[in-house]
Coordinates of C-alpha atoms in Angstrom, one line a residue:
M1464 CA -3.6 29.2 3.4
S1465 CA -5.9 29.1 0.4
K1466 CA -8.0 26.0 -0.2
P1467 CA -6.3 23.6 -2.6
V1468 CA -8.0 23.2 -6.0
A1469 CA -10.0 19.9 -6.4
Y1470 CA -10.0 17.8 -9.6
S1471 CA -11.7 14.7 -10.7
V1472 CA -10.2 11.2 -11.0
K1473 CA -11.6 7.8 -12.0
A1474 CA -12.4 5.4 -9.2
Y1475 CA -14.5 2.4 -8.1
S1476 CA -16.9 3.1 -5.3
A1477 CA -19.9 1.8 -3.4
A1478 CA -23.0 4.0 -3.4
S1479 CA -24.6 2.2 -0.4
A1480 CA -24.0 -0.7 2.0
T1481 CA -25.8 -3.1 -0.4
S1482 CA -24.7 -1.9 -3.8
P1483 CA -21.8 -3.4 -5.7
L1484 CA -18.7 -1.4 -6.4
A1485 CA -19.0 0.5 -9.7
P1486 CA -17.1 3.1 -11.8
A1487 CA -17.3 6.6 -10.4
S1488 CA -15.6 10.0 -10.4
I1489 CA -14.2 11.4 -7.2
Q1490 CA -12.5 14.6 -6.1
R1491 CA -8.8 14.8 -5.2
R1492 CA -6.9 17.9 -4.2
E1493 CA -3.9 19.5 -5.8
P1494 CA -0.8 18.9 -3.7
T1495 CA -0.1 21.4 -0.9
D1496 CA 3.4 22.3 0.2
R1497 CA 4.2 19.0 1.9
D1498 CA 2.1 16.7 -0.3
V1499 CA 3.0 14.1 -2.9
Q1500 CA 0.6 13.1 -5.7
I1501 CA 1.0 9.4 -6.5
E1502 CA -0.2 7.6 -9.6
I1503 CA -1.6 4.3 -8.2
L1504 CA -0.1 1.2 -9.9
Y1505 CA -1.3 -1.5 -7.6
C1506 CA -3.8 -1.7 -4.8
G1507 CA -4.3 -4.7 -2.4
V1508 CA -7.7 -5.8 -1.4
C1509 CA -8.1 -6.1 2.4
H1510 CA -10.9 -7.7 4.4
S1511 CA -11.4 -4.3 6.0
D1512 CA -12.3 -3.0 2.5
I1513 CA -15.4 -5.2 2.6
H1514 CA -16.3 -4.2 6.2
F1515 CA -16.0 -0.5 5.1
A1516 CA -17.9 -0.8 1.8
R1517 CA -20.8 -2.6 3.5
N1518 CA -20.8 -0.3 6.6
E1519 CA -20.2 -3.3 8.9
W1520 CA -18.3 -1.0 11.3
H1521 CA -21.1 1.7 11.2
F1522 CA -19.0 4.7 10.2
T1523 CA -19.0 4.6 6.4
Q1524 CA -19.9 7.7 4.4
Y1525 CA -21.1 7.2 0.8
P1526 CA -19.9 7.2 -1.9
A1527 CA -17.2 4.9 -0.4
V1528 CA -13.9 4.2 -2.1
P1529 CA -11.9 1.4 -0.3
G1530 CA -8.2 0.5 -0.7
H1531 CA -5.3 1.1 1.7
E1532 CA -2.6 -1.1 0.4
I1533 CA -1.2 1.2 -2.3
V1534 CA 2.0 1.2 -4.4
G1535 CA 2.5 3.8 -7.1
R1536 CA 4.7 6.3 -8.8
V1537 CA 5.2 9.8 -7.6
K1538 CA 3.9 12.3 -10.3
R1539 CA 4.1 15.6 -8.5
V1540 CA 5.4 17.0 -5.2
G1541 CA 4.8 20.1 -3.2
P1542 CA 7.5 22.8 -3.1
K1543 CA 8.6 21.9 0.4
V1544 CA 8.8 18.1 -0.1
T1545 CA 12.2 16.6 0.5
K1546 CA 11.5 12.9 0.8
F1547 CA 10.4 12.1 -2.8
K1548 CA 10.8 13.4 -6.3
P1549 CA 8.7 12.7 -9.4
G1550 CA 9.3 9.2 -10.8
D1551 CA 10.0 7.6 -7.4
I1552 CA 8.1 4.5 -6.3
A1553 CA 6.2 5.0 -3.1
G1554 CA 3.8 3.1 -0.9
V1555 CA 0.8 4.3 1.1
G1556 CA -0.9 2.4 3.9
C1557 CA -3.8 3.1 6.2
M1558 CA -3.0 6.8 6.9
V1559 CA -2.5 9.8 4.7
D1560 CA -2.2 12.9 7.0
A1561 CA -2.0 14.2 10.6
D1562 CA -0.9 17.4 12.3
L1563 CA 2.3 15.5 13.4
S1564 CA 2.6 17.6 16.6
C1565 CA 0.9 15.3 19.2
P1566 CA 2.9 13.0 21.6
F1567 CA 1.9 9.9 19.5
C1568 CA 3.1 11.5 16.3
R1569 CA 6.4 12.6 17.9
A1570 CA 6.9 9.1 19.2
G1571 CA 6.4 7.6 15.7
E1572 CA 3.1 6.0 16.6
E1573 CA 0.9 8.1 14.3
Q1574 CA -1.8 5.3 14.3
F1575 CA -2.8 6.4 17.8
S1576 CA -2.9 10.1 17.1
P1577 CA -6.3 11.7 17.5
T1578 CA -5.5 13.8 14.4
H1579 CA -4.5 11.0 12.0
V1580 CA -6.5 10.9 8.8
Q1581 CA -7.3 7.4 7.5
T1582 CA -6.8 6.7 3.8
Y1583 CA -10.5 6.1 3.6
G1584 CA -13.3 6.6 6.1
S1585 CA -12.0 9.9 7.6
T1586 CA -12.6 13.6 6.7
E1587 CA -10.4 15.2 4.1
R1588 CA -8.7 18.0 6.0
H1589 CA -8.2 20.4 3.0
I1590 CA -11.3 20.2 0.8
G1591 CA -13.8 18.5 3.1
G1592 CA -15.9 15.4 2.5
P1593 CA -14.8 11.8 3.1
T1594 CA -11.3 10.6 2.3
F1595 CA -11.2 8.2 -0.7
G1596 CA -8.9 5.1 -0.9
G1597 CA -6.8 3.4 -3.4
Y1598 CA -9.4 2.0 -5.8
S1599 CA -8.7 5.1 -7.9
E1600 CA -6.3 6.6 -10.4
N1601 CA -4.2 8.6 -7.9
I1602 CA -4.0 9.8 -4.4
V1603 CA -2.5 12.8 -2.6
V1604 CA -0.9 12.3 0.8
N1605 CA 1.4 14.2 3.2
E1606 CA 4.9 13.2 2.3
H1607 CA 5.4 11.9 5.9
F1608 CA 2.9 9.1 5.2
A1609 CA 4.5 8.0 1.9
L1610 CA 6.9 5.1 2.2
R1611 CA 10.0 4.0 0.3
I1612 CA 9.9 0.6 -1.4
P1613 CA 13.0 -1.6 -1.6
A1614 CA 14.0 -1.8 -5.2
N1615 CA 14.5 -5.6 -5.2
L1616 CA 10.9 -6.4 -4.3
N1617 CA 8.1 -7.3 -6.8
L1618 CA 5.8 -4.3 -6.7
P1619 CA 2.4 -5.9 -6.9
A1620 CA 3.3 -8.3 -4.1
V1621 CA 4.5 -5.4 -2.0
A1622 CA 1.1 -3.7 -1.9
P1623 CA -0.4 -6.0 0.9
L1624 CA 2.6 -5.3 3.1
L1625 CA 1.2 -1.8 3.6
C1626 CA -1.6 -3.3 5.7
A1627 CA -1.4 -7.1 6.1
G1628 CA 2.4 -6.8 6.5
I1629 CA 2.6 -4.1 9.1
T1630 CA -0.5 -5.4 10.9
T1631 CA 1.3 -8.7 11.6
Y1632 CA 4.9 -7.4 11.9
S1633 CA 4.1 -4.8 14.6
P1634 CA 2.7 -7.1 17.3
L1635 CA 5.4 -9.7 16.6
R1636 CA 8.0 -7.1 17.2
H1637 CA 6.2 -5.6 20.2
W1638 CA 6.0 -9.0 22.0
Q1639 CA 9.7 -9.7 21.1
V1640 CA 9.1 -12.8 19.0
G1641 CA 12.4 -14.4 18.1
P1642 CA 14.7 -17.4 18.7
G1643 CA 13.6 -19.6 21.5
K1644 CA 10.0 -18.5 21.3
K1645 CA 7.1 -20.8 20.3
V1646 CA 4.6 -18.8 18.3
G1647 CA 1.1 -19.7 17.0
I1648 CA -0.6 -18.1 14.1
V1649 CA -4.3 -18.5 14.1
G1650 CA -5.8 -18.6 10.5
L1651 CA -3.9 -18.9 7.3
G1652 CA -5.4 -16.1 5.2
G1653 CA -4.2 -12.7 4.0
L1654 CA -2.9 -11.7 7.5
G1655 CA -2.0 -15.1 8.7
H1656 CA 0.3 -16.0 5.8
M1657 CA 2.3 -12.8 6.5
G1658 CA 2.5 -13.6 10.2
V1659 CA 4.0 -17.0 9.4
K1660 CA 6.6 -15.4 7.1
F1661 CA 7.6 -12.8 9.6
A1662 CA 7.7 -15.1 12.7
R1663 CA 9.9 -17.6 10.8
A1664 CA 12.2 -14.8 9.6
F1665 CA 12.5 -13.6 13.2
G1666 CA 13.8 -17.1 14.2
A1667 CA 10.8 -18.4 16.2
H1668 CA 9.3 -21.9 16.2
V1669 CA 6.1 -21.3 14.2
V1670 CA 2.9 -23.3 14.5
V1671 CA -0.2 -22.6 12.4
F1672 CA -3.7 -23.2 13.8
T1673 CA -6.2 -23.9 11.0
T1674 CA -9.7 -25.4 10.7
S1675 CA -8.7 -26.9 7.4
P1676 CA -6.4 -30.0 7.1
A1677 CA -6.0 -29.1 3.4
K1678 CA -4.0 -26.0 4.4
K1679 CA -1.2 -27.9 6.1
P1680 CA 1.1 -28.3 3.0
D1681 CA 0.8 -24.5 2.2
A1682 CA 1.4 -23.6 5.9
L1683 CA 4.7 -25.6 5.8
R1684 CA 5.7 -24.1 2.5
L1685 CA 5.2 -20.6 3.9
G1686 CA 7.5 -21.4 6.8
A1687 CA 5.5 -23.1 9.6
H1688 CA 7.3 -25.8 11.5
D1689 CA 4.0 -27.5 12.5
V1690 CA 0.3 -27.3 11.9
I1691 CA -2.6 -27.9 14.4
V1692 CA -6.1 -28.6 13.1
S1693 CA -8.1 -26.6 15.6
R1694 CA -11.2 -28.8 15.1
Q1695 CA -9.3 -31.8 16.3
P1696 CA -9.5 -31.7 20.2
E1697 CA -6.7 -34.2 20.6
E1698 CA -4.3 -32.0 18.6
M1699 CA -5.2 -29.0 20.6
K1700 CA -4.9 -30.8 23.9
A1701 CA -1.5 -32.1 23.1
Q1702 CA 0.0 -28.6 22.8
A1703 CA -1.9 -26.8 25.5
G1704 CA 0.2 -24.5 27.7
T1705 CA 3.2 -24.5 25.4
F1706 CA 3.1 -21.2 23.5
D1707 CA 4.9 -18.0 24.3
F1708 CA 2.8 -15.9 21.9
I1709 CA -0.2 -16.4 19.6
L1710 CA -1.2 -14.0 16.9
D1711 CA -4.9 -14.4 16.1
C1712 CA -5.6 -13.3 12.5
V1713 CA -9.2 -14.5 12.2
S1714 CA -12.0 -12.0 11.3
A1715 CA -14.9 -14.5 11.8
E1716 CA -16.5 -15.7 15.1
H1717 CA -14.3 -18.2 16.9
D1718 CA -13.5 -19.5 20.4
L1719 CA -10.7 -17.3 21.9
N1720 CA -10.6 -19.4 25.1
A1721 CA -9.4 -22.4 23.1
Y1722 CA -6.4 -20.4 22.1
L1723 CA -5.8 -18.8 25.4
A1724 CA -5.5 -22.3 26.8
M1725 CA -2.5 -22.9 24.5
L1726 CA -0.4 -20.2 26.2
K1727 CA 2.3 -20.8 28.8
V1728 CA 2.3 -18.9 32.1
D1729 CA 2.7 -15.2 31.1
G1730 CA 2.0 -16.0 27.5
N1731 CA 0.1 -13.5 25.3
L1732 CA -2.6 -13.8 22.7
T1733 CA -2.9 -10.7 20.4
I1734 CA -5.8 -10.4 18.0
V1735 CA -5.4 -8.5 14.7
G1736 CA -8.5 -9.9 13.0
A1737 CA -11.6 -7.8 13.4
P1738 CA -14.7 -9.9 13.8
E1739 CA -18.0 -8.0 13.3
K1740 CA -19.4 -9.2 16.7
P1741 CA -17.8 -9.3 20.2
L1742 CA -16.1 -12.5 21.2
P1743 CA -16.4 -13.8 24.8
V1744 CA -13.3 -14.2 26.9
A1745 CA -13.6 -16.3 30.1
V1746 CA -11.8 -14.7 33.1
F1747 CA -10.3 -18.1 34.1
S1748 CA -8.7 -18.4 30.7
L1749 CA -6.5 -15.5 31.8
I1750 CA -6.0 -15.6 35.5
M1751 CA -5.1 -19.2 35.8
G1752 CA -1.8 -18.7 33.9
R1753 CA -1.3 -15.0 34.3
R1754 CA -1.9 -14.9 30.6
S1755 CA -2.7 -11.7 28.8
F1756 CA -5.0 -10.9 25.9
S1757 CA -4.4 -7.8 23.7
G1758 CA -5.2 -6.2 20.4
S1759 CA -3.0 -4.5 17.8
M1760 CA -3.7 -2.5 14.7
I1761 CA -1.2 -1.2 12.2
G1762 CA 2.2 0.3 13.1
G1763 CA 3.5 3.8 12.9
I1764 CA 5.3 5.2 9.8
R1765 CA 8.7 4.6 11.3
E1766 CA 7.9 0.9 12.0
T1767 CA 6.2 0.5 8.7
Q1768 CA 9.4 1.6 6.9
E1769 CA 11.4 -0.7 9.1
M1770 CA 9.1 -3.5 8.1
L1771 CA 9.5 -2.7 4.4
D1772 CA 13.3 -2.6 4.8
F1773 CA 13.2 -5.9 6.6
C1774 CA 11.2 -7.4 3.7
G1775 CA 13.8 -6.1 1.3
Q1776 CA 16.6 -7.7 3.2
H1777 CA 14.8 -11.0 3.5
G1778 CA 13.0 -11.1 0.2
I1779 CA 9.6 -11.2 1.9
T1780 CA 6.4 -10.2 0.0
S1781 CA 2.8 -11.3 0.0
D1782 CA 1.5 -14.3 -2.0
I1783 CA -1.0 -12.6 -4.4
E1784 CA -3.5 -13.1 -7.2
M1785 CA -3.7 -10.2 -9.6
I1786 CA -7.1 -9.0 -10.7
R1787 CA -8.6 -6.2 -12.9
M1788 CA -10.5 -3.4 -11.3
D1789 CA -13.8 -4.7 -12.8
Q1790 CA -13.3 -8.0 -11.0
I1791 CA -13.5 -6.4 -7.5
N1792 CA -17.1 -7.6 -6.7
E1793 CA -16.2 -11.1 -7.7
A1794 CA -13.0 -10.8 -5.5
Y1795 CA -15.1 -9.7 -2.5
A1796 CA -17.4 -12.8 -2.9
R1797 CA -14.3 -15.1 -3.1
M1798 CA -12.7 -13.5 -0.1
L1799 CA -15.8 -14.2 2.0
K1800 CA -15.4 -17.9 1.0
S1801 CA -11.6 -17.8 1.8
D1802 CA -11.0 -18.5 -1.9
V1803 CA -7.8 -16.6 -2.4
K1804 CA -4.1 -17.4 -1.8
Y1805 CA -3.5 -15.1 -0.1
R1806 CA -4.3 -11.6 -1.2
F1807 CA -5.9 -10.0 -4.2
V1808 CA -4.1 -7.1 -5.8
I1809 CA -5.7 -4.9 -8.4
D1810 CA -3.7 -3.9 -11.4
M1811 CA -4.8 -0.3 -11.5
A1812 CA -3.9 0.1 -15.2
S1813 CA -7.1 -1.7 -15.8
L1814 CA -9.1 1.2 -14.3
K1815 CA -7.9 3.4 -17.1
S1816 CA -9.0 0.9 -19.8

């Protein structure tokens, strides 16, 4: 197979770990047989984008183009594509390619495949160099990794579902959250507010843990039944040992053992936030109640489509604030201060202007 032709598109990229994001030109490939080319309409801003741009996970290649919460319009398709046609609306999350032949891919868990190609931070399989994310005019992905968007949902507010949505949906489904279960959501940010919406839609009793008493009204508005201020020892003590499942959505340093103490016997705490530094876990926090501590990332493509369809059925989207592309550095600064309710989404038409 001949190497696909590369072409230039506009983007915003970081030139180094300390430089602000700025206008740039990057290379995309022409679609191969199974590819779709998508004009990006909206791109969510994830905390992982900041980690990546600033090389806080120590694998970033520069120039770095973040963005893996993508909603757009299909412009071109390869000759063997059957899933989409030009004009269709499609979503792209954290993966854009894989060989699709390994056991994980065949099981619908492409996120665990050793061959999966991340939307940014991987190596482009066809033209070489790093993969570039959604802070750009368009993107080319294998059709398998493009997702159908329910027609009744607000497109800008769908974008964060492609990461924040599936990141919270997947562990809630895996641990069988539903009626009769008491579920805690730690942190009411971009991930946490989606966890609240999903846990409530699944029929669980939902409790938000937050360090800020001011977030209580919003937590209740989003669907929580109760709110615990984690800095108040008496509130924590009153509900110790009563939770079936806790989803930890915090990306900053915090005390995991305080939340493990909230679990019942055989309860589970799953972390989806990604703190920069390791967090200590005391062995007795686990063994005294046969509790378990686990992690989760995104879901596979099949589960992500299931999540989008569920959102269509229940009218679930992210709470967002729209920004222009040239406001991205300000948005990063505000995210680090938790000054957003609850997810920034870039109107990518602003990149063209």
